[in-house]
């Protein structure tokens, strides 16, 4: 019998307080959900991971595929189930479920379909995972983060969205490529809406504390360079459209971006990330979820950084907030 493989040792059978496993749930086993699951697994983020999807057969098949690779990585218990199976010990619930963005659609076009889905979904999370941090990835992520915050009734620290973490990574990658350096050495942010009204903070972009743009910056200030920087921002803003046109969806990079957020939470890293969170009183913005450089740790959202923006950037940020506000005003929550 397999259970008799090891001899018992009475000296080791004394009661020892168990260590709580790191437990996560991913709601939605589509392309994005599975890219997140795979990234989380290979980076050893959770001890237990539950995949929930309306298509139970697909969720079970995805779990089987993942489990067969567990002997090759750090062990994680992966199951197909629901938030009810995860229970009150769940640390993080990641929501990717919802209508997917089609070619030619903006993220804001998805609002009506996804709000209807979330009204039942978030209620289940609140009921079964009352102690979890809620991480929203479903687009339009800023609107859906706000919707989740209002439906759940949870404090803003425990409800956040993936925001512009991916946009920021794209921005840094393209700037680094222009300068010929490692993108991890570039400090630059995309803020505001995760979408067409997002804002590039060129005034804060730097390498080793030295400004990238402007007088005395690393990048020469001239009309040609200004045009190139504008093209970089356009490539960042339109990246998802370009990828969807070519392969039908985005997945790998958002999987990695969400993993960075999860690690910041579970490992209490106090990391600055441009997650989407409720903003009250900064830059003249009130009761809107959008992205700003934010301190993320085991509490979820700890603090939002109050950066000194250029007048143009601050104006653009307020305009981005207005775009989101105009959508929220049409919703019945």
mmCIF file of C-alpha atoms in Angstrom:
data_model
loop_
_atom_site.group_PDB
_atom_site.id
_atom_site.type_symbol
_atom_site.label_atom_id
_atom_site.label_comp_id
_atom_site.label_asym_id
_atom_site.label_seq_id
_atom_site.Cartn_x
_atom_site.Cartn_y
_atom_site.Cartn_z
ATOM 1 C CA UNK A 1 0.000 0.000 0.000
ATOM 2 C CA UNK A 2 1.345 3.431 -0.899
ATOM 3 C CA UNK A 3 0.239 4.890 2.435
ATOM 4 C CA UNK A 4 2.524 2.396 4.232
ATOM 5 C CA UNK A 5 5.599 3.424 2.260
ATOM 6 C CA UNK A 6 7.052 5.370 5.185
ATOM 7 C CA UNK A 7 7.451 4.079 8.727
ATOM 8 C CA UNK A 8 5.873 6.213 11.455
ATOM 9 C CA UNK A 9 7.962 7.906 14.105
ATOM 10 C CA UNK A 10 6.103 8.603 17.362
ATOM 11 C CA UNK A 11 8.530 11.398 18.200
ATOM 12 C CA UNK A 12 7.433 13.382 15.137
ATOM 13 C CA UNK A 13 3.700 12.846 15.613
ATOM 14 C CA UNK A 14 3.317 15.530 18.270
ATOM 15 C CA UNK A 15 0.880 18.287 17.439
ATOM 16 C CA UNK A 16 2.565 21.220 15.689
ATOM 17 C CA UNK A 17 0.708 24.339 14.654
ATOM 18 C CA UNK A 18 0.332 24.154 10.855
ATOM 19 C CA UNK A 19 1.724 26.874 8.621
ATOM 20 C CA UNK A 20 -1.048 28.508 6.620
ATOM 21 C CA UNK A 21 -0.599 27.806 2.918
ATOM 22 C CA UNK A 22 -0.581 30.670 0.432
ATOM 23 C CA UNK A 23 -3.886 30.211 -1.319
ATOM 24 C CA UNK A 24 -5.116 31.907 -4.488
ATOM 25 C CA UNK A 25 -8.085 31.758 -6.842
ATOM 26 C CA UNK A 26 -8.248 32.684 -10.512
ATOM 27 C CA UNK A 27 -11.756 33.289 -11.828
ATOM 28 C CA UNK A 28 -11.695 32.802 -15.580
ATOM 29 C CA UNK A 29 -9.650 30.089 -17.313
ATOM 30 C CA UNK A 30 -9.341 31.824 -20.652
ATOM 31 C CA UNK A 31 -6.130 32.918 -22.365
ATOM 32 C CA UNK A 32 -5.364 35.626 -19.790
ATOM 33 C CA UNK A 33 -6.334 33.535 -16.781
ATOM 34 C CA UNK A 34 -4.161 30.639 -17.880
ATOM 35 C CA UNK A 35 -1.181 32.854 -18.714
ATOM 36 C CA UNK A 36 -1.471 34.212 -15.171
ATOM 37 C CA UNK A 37 -1.811 30.713 -13.708
ATOM 38 C CA UNK A 38 1.255 29.449 -15.564
ATOM 39 C CA UNK A 39 3.351 32.460 -14.561
ATOM 40 C CA UNK A 40 2.274 32.158 -10.919
ATOM 41 C CA UNK A 41 3.142 28.472 -10.844
ATOM 42 C CA UNK A 42 6.608 28.690 -12.343
ATOM 43 C CA UNK A 43 7.451 31.558 -9.976
ATOM 44 C CA UNK A 44 6.233 29.632 -6.900
ATOM 45 C CA UNK A 45 3.702 32.208 -5.739
ATOM 46 C CA UNK A 46 1.053 29.973 -4.157
ATOM 47 C CA UNK A 47 0.902 26.677 -2.276
ATOM 48 C CA UNK A 48 -2.686 26.149 -3.424
ATOM 49 C CA UNK A 49 -4.339 27.534 -6.561
ATOM 50 C CA UNK A 50 -8.001 27.113 -7.544
ATOM 51 C CA UNK A 51 -9.183 27.724 -11.120
ATOM 52 C CA UNK A 52 -12.831 28.668 -11.582
ATOM 53 C CA UNK A 53 -14.578 28.887 -14.934
ATOM 54 C CA UNK A 54 -18.133 28.535 -16.231
ATOM 55 C CA UNK A 55 -16.783 25.858 -18.573
ATOM 56 C CA UNK A 56 -15.919 23.270 -15.933
ATOM 57 C CA UNK A 57 -14.520 20.786 -18.444
ATOM 58 C CA UNK A 58 -12.055 23.377 -19.725
ATOM 59 C CA UNK A 59 -10.983 24.285 -16.191
ATOM 60 C CA UNK A 60 -10.432 20.614 -15.376
ATOM 61 C CA UNK A 61 -8.448 20.095 -18.567
ATOM 62 C CA UNK A 62 -6.268 23.113 -17.849
ATOM 63 C CA UNK A 63 -5.632 21.826 -14.321
ATOM 64 C CA UNK A 64 -4.637 18.395 -15.621
ATOM 65 C CA UNK A 65 -2.186 19.988 -18.040
ATOM 66 C CA UNK A 66 -0.639 22.145 -15.307
ATOM 67 C CA UNK A 67 -0.482 19.349 -12.722
ATOM 68 C CA UNK A 68 1.496 17.123 -15.057
ATOM 69 C CA UNK A 69 4.294 19.681 -14.951
ATOM 70 C CA UNK A 70 4.365 20.125 -11.176
ATOM 71 C CA UNK A 71 7.180 17.557 -10.650
ATOM 72 C CA UNK A 72 9.404 19.888 -12.704
ATOM 73 C CA UNK A 73 8.831 23.000 -10.536
ATOM 74 C CA UNK A 74 8.167 23.923 -6.913
ATOM 75 C CA UNK A 75 5.063 22.003 -5.830
ATOM 76 C CA UNK A 76 1.663 23.696 -5.861
ATOM 77 C CA UNK A 77 -1.713 22.065 -5.308
ATOM 78 C CA UNK A 78 -3.816 23.042 -8.348
ATOM 79 C CA UNK A 79 -7.521 22.239 -8.520
ATOM 80 C CA UNK A 80 -10.576 23.119 -10.595
ATOM 81 C CA UNK A 81 -13.329 24.482 -8.394
ATOM 82 C CA UNK A 82 -14.751 27.746 -7.161
ATOM 83 C CA UNK A 83 -14.298 30.472 -4.591
ATOM 84 C CA UNK A 84 -16.444 28.331 -2.280
ATOM 85 C CA UNK A 85 -13.743 25.643 -2.409
ATOM 86 C CA UNK A 86 -11.017 28.168 -1.622
ATOM 87 C CA UNK A 87 -12.899 29.454 1.406
ATOM 88 C CA UNK A 88 -12.065 32.083 3.984
ATOM 89 C CA UNK A 89 -8.348 31.266 3.908
ATOM 90 C CA UNK A 90 -7.883 32.547 0.351
ATOM 91 C CA UNK A 91 -5.222 35.276 0.221
ATOM 92 C CA UNK A 92 -5.906 36.675 -3.249
ATOM 93 C CA UNK A 93 -8.772 36.287 -5.711
ATOM 94 C CA UNK A 94 -7.776 37.235 -9.262
ATOM 95 C CA UNK A 95 -10.643 38.023 -11.623
ATOM 96 C CA UNK A 96 -10.114 37.674 -15.368
ATOM 97 C CA UNK A 97 -13.648 36.526 -16.242
ATOM 98 C CA UNK A 98 -15.756 38.587 -18.593
ATOM 99 C CA UNK A 99 -16.334 39.400 -22.218
ATOM 100 C CA UNK A 100 -13.091 39.569 -24.187
ATOM 101 C CA UNK A 101 -12.005 42.533 -26.251
ATOM 102 C CA UNK A 102 -12.602 41.986 -29.962
ATOM 103 C CA UNK A 103 -10.750 43.517 -32.871
ATOM 104 C CA UNK A 104 -11.837 47.136 -33.286
ATOM 105 C CA UNK A 105 -13.308 47.391 -29.775
ATOM 106 C CA UNK A 106 -11.992 49.722 -27.081
ATOM 107 C CA UNK A 107 -11.751 48.490 -23.513
ATOM 108 C CA UNK A 108 -14.602 50.814 -22.554
ATOM 109 C CA UNK A 109 -16.872 49.081 -25.085
ATOM 110 C CA UNK A 110 -16.916 46.052 -22.767
ATOM 111 C CA UNK A 111 -18.501 47.842 -19.797
ATOM 112 C CA UNK A 112 -22.143 46.790 -20.062
ATOM 113 C CA UNK A 113 -21.438 43.114 -20.609
ATOM 114 C CA UNK A 114 -18.904 42.854 -17.816
ATOM 115 C CA UNK A 115 -20.805 44.808 -15.160
ATOM 116 C CA UNK A 116 -23.668 42.311 -15.467
ATOM 117 C CA UNK A 117 -21.244 39.428 -14.987
ATOM 118 C CA UNK A 118 -19.600 41.035 -11.961
ATOM 119 C CA UNK A 119 -22.780 41.655 -9.992
ATOM 120 C CA UNK A 120 -23.083 37.950 -9.198
ATOM 121 C CA UNK A 121 -19.408 37.091 -9.298
ATOM 122 C CA UNK A 122 -18.177 39.619 -6.712
ATOM 123 C CA UNK A 123 -21.004 38.678 -4.337
ATOM 124 C CA UNK A 124 -19.716 35.094 -4.322
ATOM 125 C CA UNK A 125 -16.191 36.285 -3.549
ATOM 126 C CA UNK A 126 -17.402 38.371 -0.604
ATOM 127 C CA UNK A 127 -19.429 35.455 0.744
ATOM 128 C CA UNK A 128 -16.816 32.732 0.461
ATOM 129 C CA UNK A 129 -13.455 34.574 0.609
ATOM 130 C CA UNK A 130 -14.085 37.354 3.149
ATOM 131 C CA UNK A 131 -10.414 37.838 4.019
ATOM 132 C CA UNK A 132 -8.967 37.921 0.515
ATOM 133 C CA UNK A 133 -7.485 40.753 -1.507
ATOM 134 C CA UNK A 134 -9.403 41.218 -4.755
ATOM 135 C CA UNK A 135 -7.243 41.743 -7.844
ATOM 136 C CA UNK A 136 -9.173 42.717 -10.979
ATOM 137 C CA UNK A 137 -7.741 42.098 -14.451
ATOM 138 C CA UNK A 138 -10.959 42.111 -16.514
ATOM 139 C CA UNK A 139 -11.246 45.069 -18.893
ATOM 140 C CA UNK A 140 -12.055 47.899 -18.758
ATOM 141 C CA UNK A 141 -9.988 47.325 -15.639
ATOM 142 C CA UNK A 142 -10.425 50.754 -14.003
ATOM 143 C CA UNK A 143 -14.214 50.605 -14.329
ATOM 144 C CA UNK A 144 -14.357 46.985 -13.202
ATOM 145 C CA UNK A 145 -12.134 47.744 -10.202
ATOM 146 C CA UNK A 146 -14.501 50.532 -9.191
ATOM 147 C CA UNK A 147 -17.522 48.255 -9.729
ATOM 148 C CA UNK A 148 -15.890 45.549 -7.588
ATOM 149 C CA UNK A 149 -15.099 48.059 -4.863
ATOM 150 C CA UNK A 150 -18.703 49.254 -4.685
ATOM 151 C CA UNK A 151 -20.306 45.800 -4.911
ATOM 152 C CA UNK A 152 -17.982 44.242 -2.332
ATOM 153 C CA UNK A 153 -18.145 47.073 0.175
ATOM 154 C CA UNK A 154 -14.540 46.262 1.054
ATOM 155 C CA UNK A 155 -11.962 48.934 1.942
ATOM 156 C CA UNK A 156 -10.044 50.332 -1.027
ATOM 157 C CA UNK A 157 -6.812 48.745 0.212
ATOM 158 C CA UNK A 158 -8.224 45.277 -0.566
ATOM 159 C CA UNK A 159 -9.617 45.977 -4.044
ATOM 160 C CA UNK A 160 -7.155 46.860 -6.790
ATOM 161 C CA UNK A 161 -6.775 46.397 -10.516
ATOM 162 C CA UNK A 162 -3.836 45.452 -12.713
ATOM 163 C CA UNK A 163 -4.091 49.009 -14.046
ATOM 164 C CA UNK A 164 -1.182 50.270 -16.114
ATOM 165 C CA UNK A 165 1.446 47.878 -14.741
ATOM 166 C CA UNK A 166 1.689 46.309 -18.190
ATOM 167 C CA UNK A 167 1.577 49.687 -19.992
ATOM 168 C CA UNK A 168 4.407 50.868 -17.748
ATOM 169 C CA UNK A 169 6.447 47.775 -18.618
ATOM 170 C CA UNK A 170 5.860 48.397 -22.322
ATOM 171 C CA UNK A 171 6.892 52.034 -21.907
ATOM 172 C CA UNK A 172 10.120 51.114 -20.130
ATOM 173 C CA UNK A 173 10.930 48.426 -22.679
ATOM 174 C CA UNK A 174 10.568 50.812 -25.630
ATOM 175 C CA UNK A 175 12.509 53.620 -23.959
ATOM 176 C CA UNK A 176 15.266 51.172 -23.025
ATOM 177 C CA UNK A 177 15.446 49.897 -26.583
ATOM 178 C CA UNK A 178 15.896 53.471 -27.866
ATOM 179 C CA UNK A 179 18.725 54.104 -25.398
ATOM 180 C CA UNK A 180 20.313 50.660 -25.659
ATOM 181 C CA UNK A 181 20.103 49.773 -21.946
ATOM 182 C CA UNK A 182 18.504 47.138 -19.731
ATOM 183 C CA UNK A 183 14.786 48.026 -19.286
ATOM 184 C CA UNK A 184 15.067 47.263 -15.572
ATOM 185 C CA UNK A 185 17.298 50.334 -15.304
ATOM 186 C CA UNK A 186 14.591 52.612 -16.705
ATOM 187 C CA UNK A 187 12.208 54.281 -14.244
ATOM 188 C CA UNK A 188 9.162 55.624 -16.052
ATOM 189 C CA UNK A 189 5.404 55.408 -15.587
ATOM 190 C CA UNK A 190 2.170 55.284 -17.535
ATOM 191 C CA UNK A 191 -0.713 56.543 -15.360
ATOM 192 C CA UNK A 192 -4.441 57.227 -15.589
ATOM 193 C CA UNK A 193 -6.813 54.958 -17.477
ATOM 194 C CA UNK A 194 -5.585 51.624 -18.772
ATOM 195 C CA UNK A 195 -6.768 52.629 -22.207
ATOM 196 C CA UNK A 196 -6.865 55.355 -24.791
ATOM 197 C CA UNK A 197 -6.638 58.295 -22.340
ATOM 198 C CA UNK A 198 -3.598 57.010 -20.430
ATOM 199 C CA UNK A 199 -0.762 59.437 -19.688
ATOM 200 C CA UNK A 200 3.017 59.068 -20.057
ATOM 201 C CA UNK A 201 4.947 60.812 -17.272
ATOM 202 C CA UNK A 202 7.948 61.993 -19.287
ATOM 203 C CA UNK A 203 8.827 64.524 -16.580
ATOM 204 C CA UNK A 204 9.598 61.676 -14.160
ATOM 205 C CA UNK A 205 11.280 59.272 -16.586
ATOM 206 C CA UNK A 206 14.875 58.686 -15.534
ATOM 207 C CA UNK A 207 17.886 56.376 -15.570
ATOM 208 C CA UNK A 208 20.013 56.354 -12.409
ATOM 209 C CA UNK A 209 18.299 59.563 -11.310
ATOM 210 C CA UNK A 210 19.126 61.367 -14.544
ATOM 211 C CA UNK A 211 16.125 62.622 -16.514
ATOM 212 C CA UNK A 212 15.537 60.946 -19.853
ATOM 213 C CA UNK A 213 13.744 63.887 -21.449
ATOM 214 C CA UNK A 214 14.001 67.658 -21.240
ATOM 215 C CA UNK A 215 16.955 69.982 -20.788
ATOM 216 C CA UNK A 216 20.048 68.081 -19.770
ATOM 217 C CA UNK A 217 18.290 64.742 -20.259
ATOM 218 C CA UNK A 218 19.774 61.564 -21.659
ATOM 219 C CA UNK A 219 17.726 61.862 -24.838
ATOM 220 C CA UNK A 220 18.594 64.878 -26.944
ATOM 221 C CA UNK A 221 15.859 67.509 -26.958
ATOM 222 C CA UNK A 222 14.964 68.305 -30.574
ATOM 223 C CA UNK A 223 11.906 68.088 -32.852
ATOM 224 C CA UNK A 224 13.050 64.754 -34.262
ATOM 225 C CA UNK A 225 13.401 63.270 -30.784
ATOM 226 C CA UNK A 226 10.033 64.669 -29.685
ATOM 227 C CA UNK A 227 8.467 62.890 -32.639
ATOM 228 C CA UNK A 228 10.210 59.636 -31.719
ATOM 229 C CA UNK A 229 9.010 59.887 -28.106
ATOM 230 C CA UNK A 230 5.494 60.507 -29.342
ATOM 231 C CA UNK A 231 5.746 57.409 -31.514
ATOM 232 C CA UNK A 232 6.926 55.397 -28.502
ATOM 233 C CA UNK A 233 3.882 56.480 -26.495
ATOM 234 C CA UNK A 234 1.566 55.648 -29.400
ATOM 235 C CA UNK A 235 3.085 52.170 -29.574
ATOM 236 C CA UNK A 236 2.497 51.716 -25.853
ATOM 237 C CA UNK A 237 -1.093 52.935 -26.019
ATOM 238 C CA UNK A 238 -1.970 50.894 -29.095
ATOM 239 C CA UNK A 239 -0.012 47.740 -28.242
ATOM 240 C CA UNK A 240 -3.059 45.684 -27.274
ATOM 241 C CA UNK A 241 -4.873 46.601 -30.498
ATOM 242 C CA UNK A 242 -1.838 45.597 -32.536
ATOM 243 C CA UNK A 243 -1.488 42.265 -30.738
ATOM 244 C CA UNK A 244 -5.211 41.471 -30.929
ATOM 245 C CA UNK A 245 -5.171 42.212 -34.655
ATOM 246 C CA UNK A 246 -2.357 39.696 -35.125
ATOM 247 C CA UNK A 247 -3.111 36.863 -32.669
ATOM 248 C CA UNK A 248 -6.610 37.585 -31.360
ATOM 249 C CA UNK A 249 -5.791 38.309 -27.717
ATOM 250 C CA UNK A 250 -3.058 39.379 -25.314
ATOM 251 C CA UNK A 251 -1.877 37.001 -22.607
ATOM 252 C CA UNK A 252 1.798 36.456 -21.773
ATOM 253 C CA UNK A 253 2.803 39.965 -20.719
ATOM 254 C CA UNK A 254 -0.303 40.545 -18.603
ATOM 255 C CA UNK A 255 0.365 37.171 -16.979
ATOM 256 C CA UNK A 256 3.809 38.376 -15.927
ATOM 257 C CA UNK A 257 2.469 41.765 -14.830
ATOM 258 C CA UNK A 258 -0.169 40.218 -12.558
ATOM 259 C CA UNK A 259 2.458 37.903 -11.093
ATOM 260 C CA UNK A 260 4.537 40.921 -10.045
ATOM 261 C CA UNK A 261 1.504 42.364 -8.253
ATOM 262 C CA UNK A 262 0.817 39.042 -6.513
ATOM 263 C CA UNK A 263 4.439 38.733 -5.361
ATOM 264 C CA UNK A 264 4.386 42.284 -4.011
ATOM 265 C CA UNK A 265 1.329 41.390 -1.930
ATOM 266 C CA UNK A 266 2.234 37.911 -0.694
ATOM 267 C CA UNK A 267 5.867 38.751 0.034
ATOM 268 C CA UNK A 268 5.043 42.136 1.587
ATOM 269 C CA UNK A 269 7.517 43.830 -0.733
ATOM 270 C CA UNK A 270 6.411 47.480 -0.400
ATOM 271 C CA UNK A 271 6.840 47.765 -4.145
ATOM 272 C CA UNK A 272 5.805 50.772 -6.212
ATOM 273 C CA UNK A 273 3.466 49.612 -8.985
ATOM 274 C CA UNK A 274 0.972 51.472 -11.162
ATOM 275 C CA UNK A 275 -2.044 49.461 -10.033
ATOM 276 C CA UNK A 276 -5.570 50.808 -10.406
ATOM 277 C CA UNK A 277 -7.002 51.979 -7.099
ATOM 278 C CA UNK A 278 -9.566 54.454 -5.805
ATOM 279 C CA UNK A 279 -8.215 58.009 -5.872
ATOM 280 C CA UNK A 280 -9.695 60.610 -3.541
ATOM 281 C CA UNK A 281 -8.425 64.182 -3.518
ATOM 282 C CA UNK A 282 -5.240 63.901 -5.574
ATOM 283 C CA UNK A 283 -4.851 66.191 -8.605
ATOM 284 C CA UNK A 284 -8.482 67.247 -8.256
ATOM 285 C CA UNK A 285 -9.698 63.656 -8.786
ATOM 286 C CA UNK A 286 -12.320 62.122 -6.475
ATOM 287 C CA UNK A 287 -13.904 58.672 -6.239
ATOM 288 C CA UNK A 288 -12.383 57.263 -9.435
ATOM 289 C CA UNK A 289 -10.265 54.154 -9.853
ATOM 290 C CA UNK A 290 -7.228 54.736 -12.052
ATOM 291 C CA UNK A 291 -3.507 54.094 -11.975
ATOM 292 C CA UNK A 292 -0.850 56.053 -10.138
ATOM 293 C CA UNK A 293 2.471 54.878 -8.658
ATOM 294 C CA UNK A 294 1.268 53.022 -5.557
ATOM 295 C CA UNK A 295 2.904 51.239 -2.625
ATOM 296 C CA UNK A 296 1.752 47.603 -2.704
ATOM 297 C CA UNK A 297 2.313 45.174 0.163
ATOM 298 C CA UNK A 298 0.525 42.549 2.275
ATOM 299 C CA UNK A 299 -2.263 45.035 2.966
ATOM 300 C CA UNK A 300 -2.870 45.384 -0.759
ATOM 301 C CA UNK A 301 -2.807 49.109 -1.496
ATOM 302 C CA UNK A 302 -0.872 50.909 1.214
ATOM 303 C CA UNK A 303 -0.196 54.414 -0.131
ATOM 304 C CA UNK A 304 -0.597 56.340 -3.373
ATOM 305 C CA UNK A 305 2.438 58.417 -4.289
ATOM 306 C CA UNK A 306 1.768 62.157 -4.587
ATOM 307 C CA UNK A 307 4.100 63.078 -7.449
ATOM 308 C CA UNK A 308 4.735 66.615 -8.615
ATOM 309 C CA UNK A 309 3.558 66.417 -12.215
ATOM 310 C CA UNK A 310 4.089 68.944 -14.961
ATOM 311 C CA UNK A 311 1.039 71.157 -15.642
ATOM 312 C CA UNK A 312 0.448 69.333 -18.919
ATOM 313 C CA UNK A 313 0.620 65.903 -17.291
ATOM 314 C CA UNK A 314 -1.736 66.916 -14.491
ATOM 315 C CA UNK A 315 -4.221 68.254 -17.034
ATOM 316 C CA UNK A 316 -4.030 65.040 -19.055
ATOM 317 C CA UNK A 317 -4.543 62.969 -15.899
ATOM 318 C CA UNK A 318 -7.679 64.912 -14.993
ATOM 319 C CA UNK A 319 -8.947 64.434 -18.547
ATOM 320 C CA UNK A 320 -8.329 60.697 -18.210
ATOM 321 C CA UNK A 321 -10.342 60.703 -14.972
ATOM 322 C CA UNK A 322 -13.183 62.529 -16.745
ATOM 323 C CA UNK A 323 -13.303 59.816 -19.413
ATOM 324 C CA UNK A 324 -13.769 57.200 -16.710
ATOM 325 C CA UNK A 325 -16.240 59.352 -14.779
ATOM 326 C CA UNK A 326 -18.438 59.721 -17.863
ATOM 327 C CA UNK A 327 -18.688 55.928 -18.061
ATOM 328 C CA UNK A 328 -19.386 55.444 -14.345
ATOM 329 C CA UNK A 329 -22.222 57.970 -14.433
ATOM 330 C CA UNK A 330 -24.136 55.683 -16.789
ATOM 331 C CA UNK A 331 -23.870 52.625 -14.531
ATOM 332 C CA UNK A 332 -26.419 51.474 -11.965
ATOM 333 C CA UNK A 333 -24.496 50.106 -8.978
#
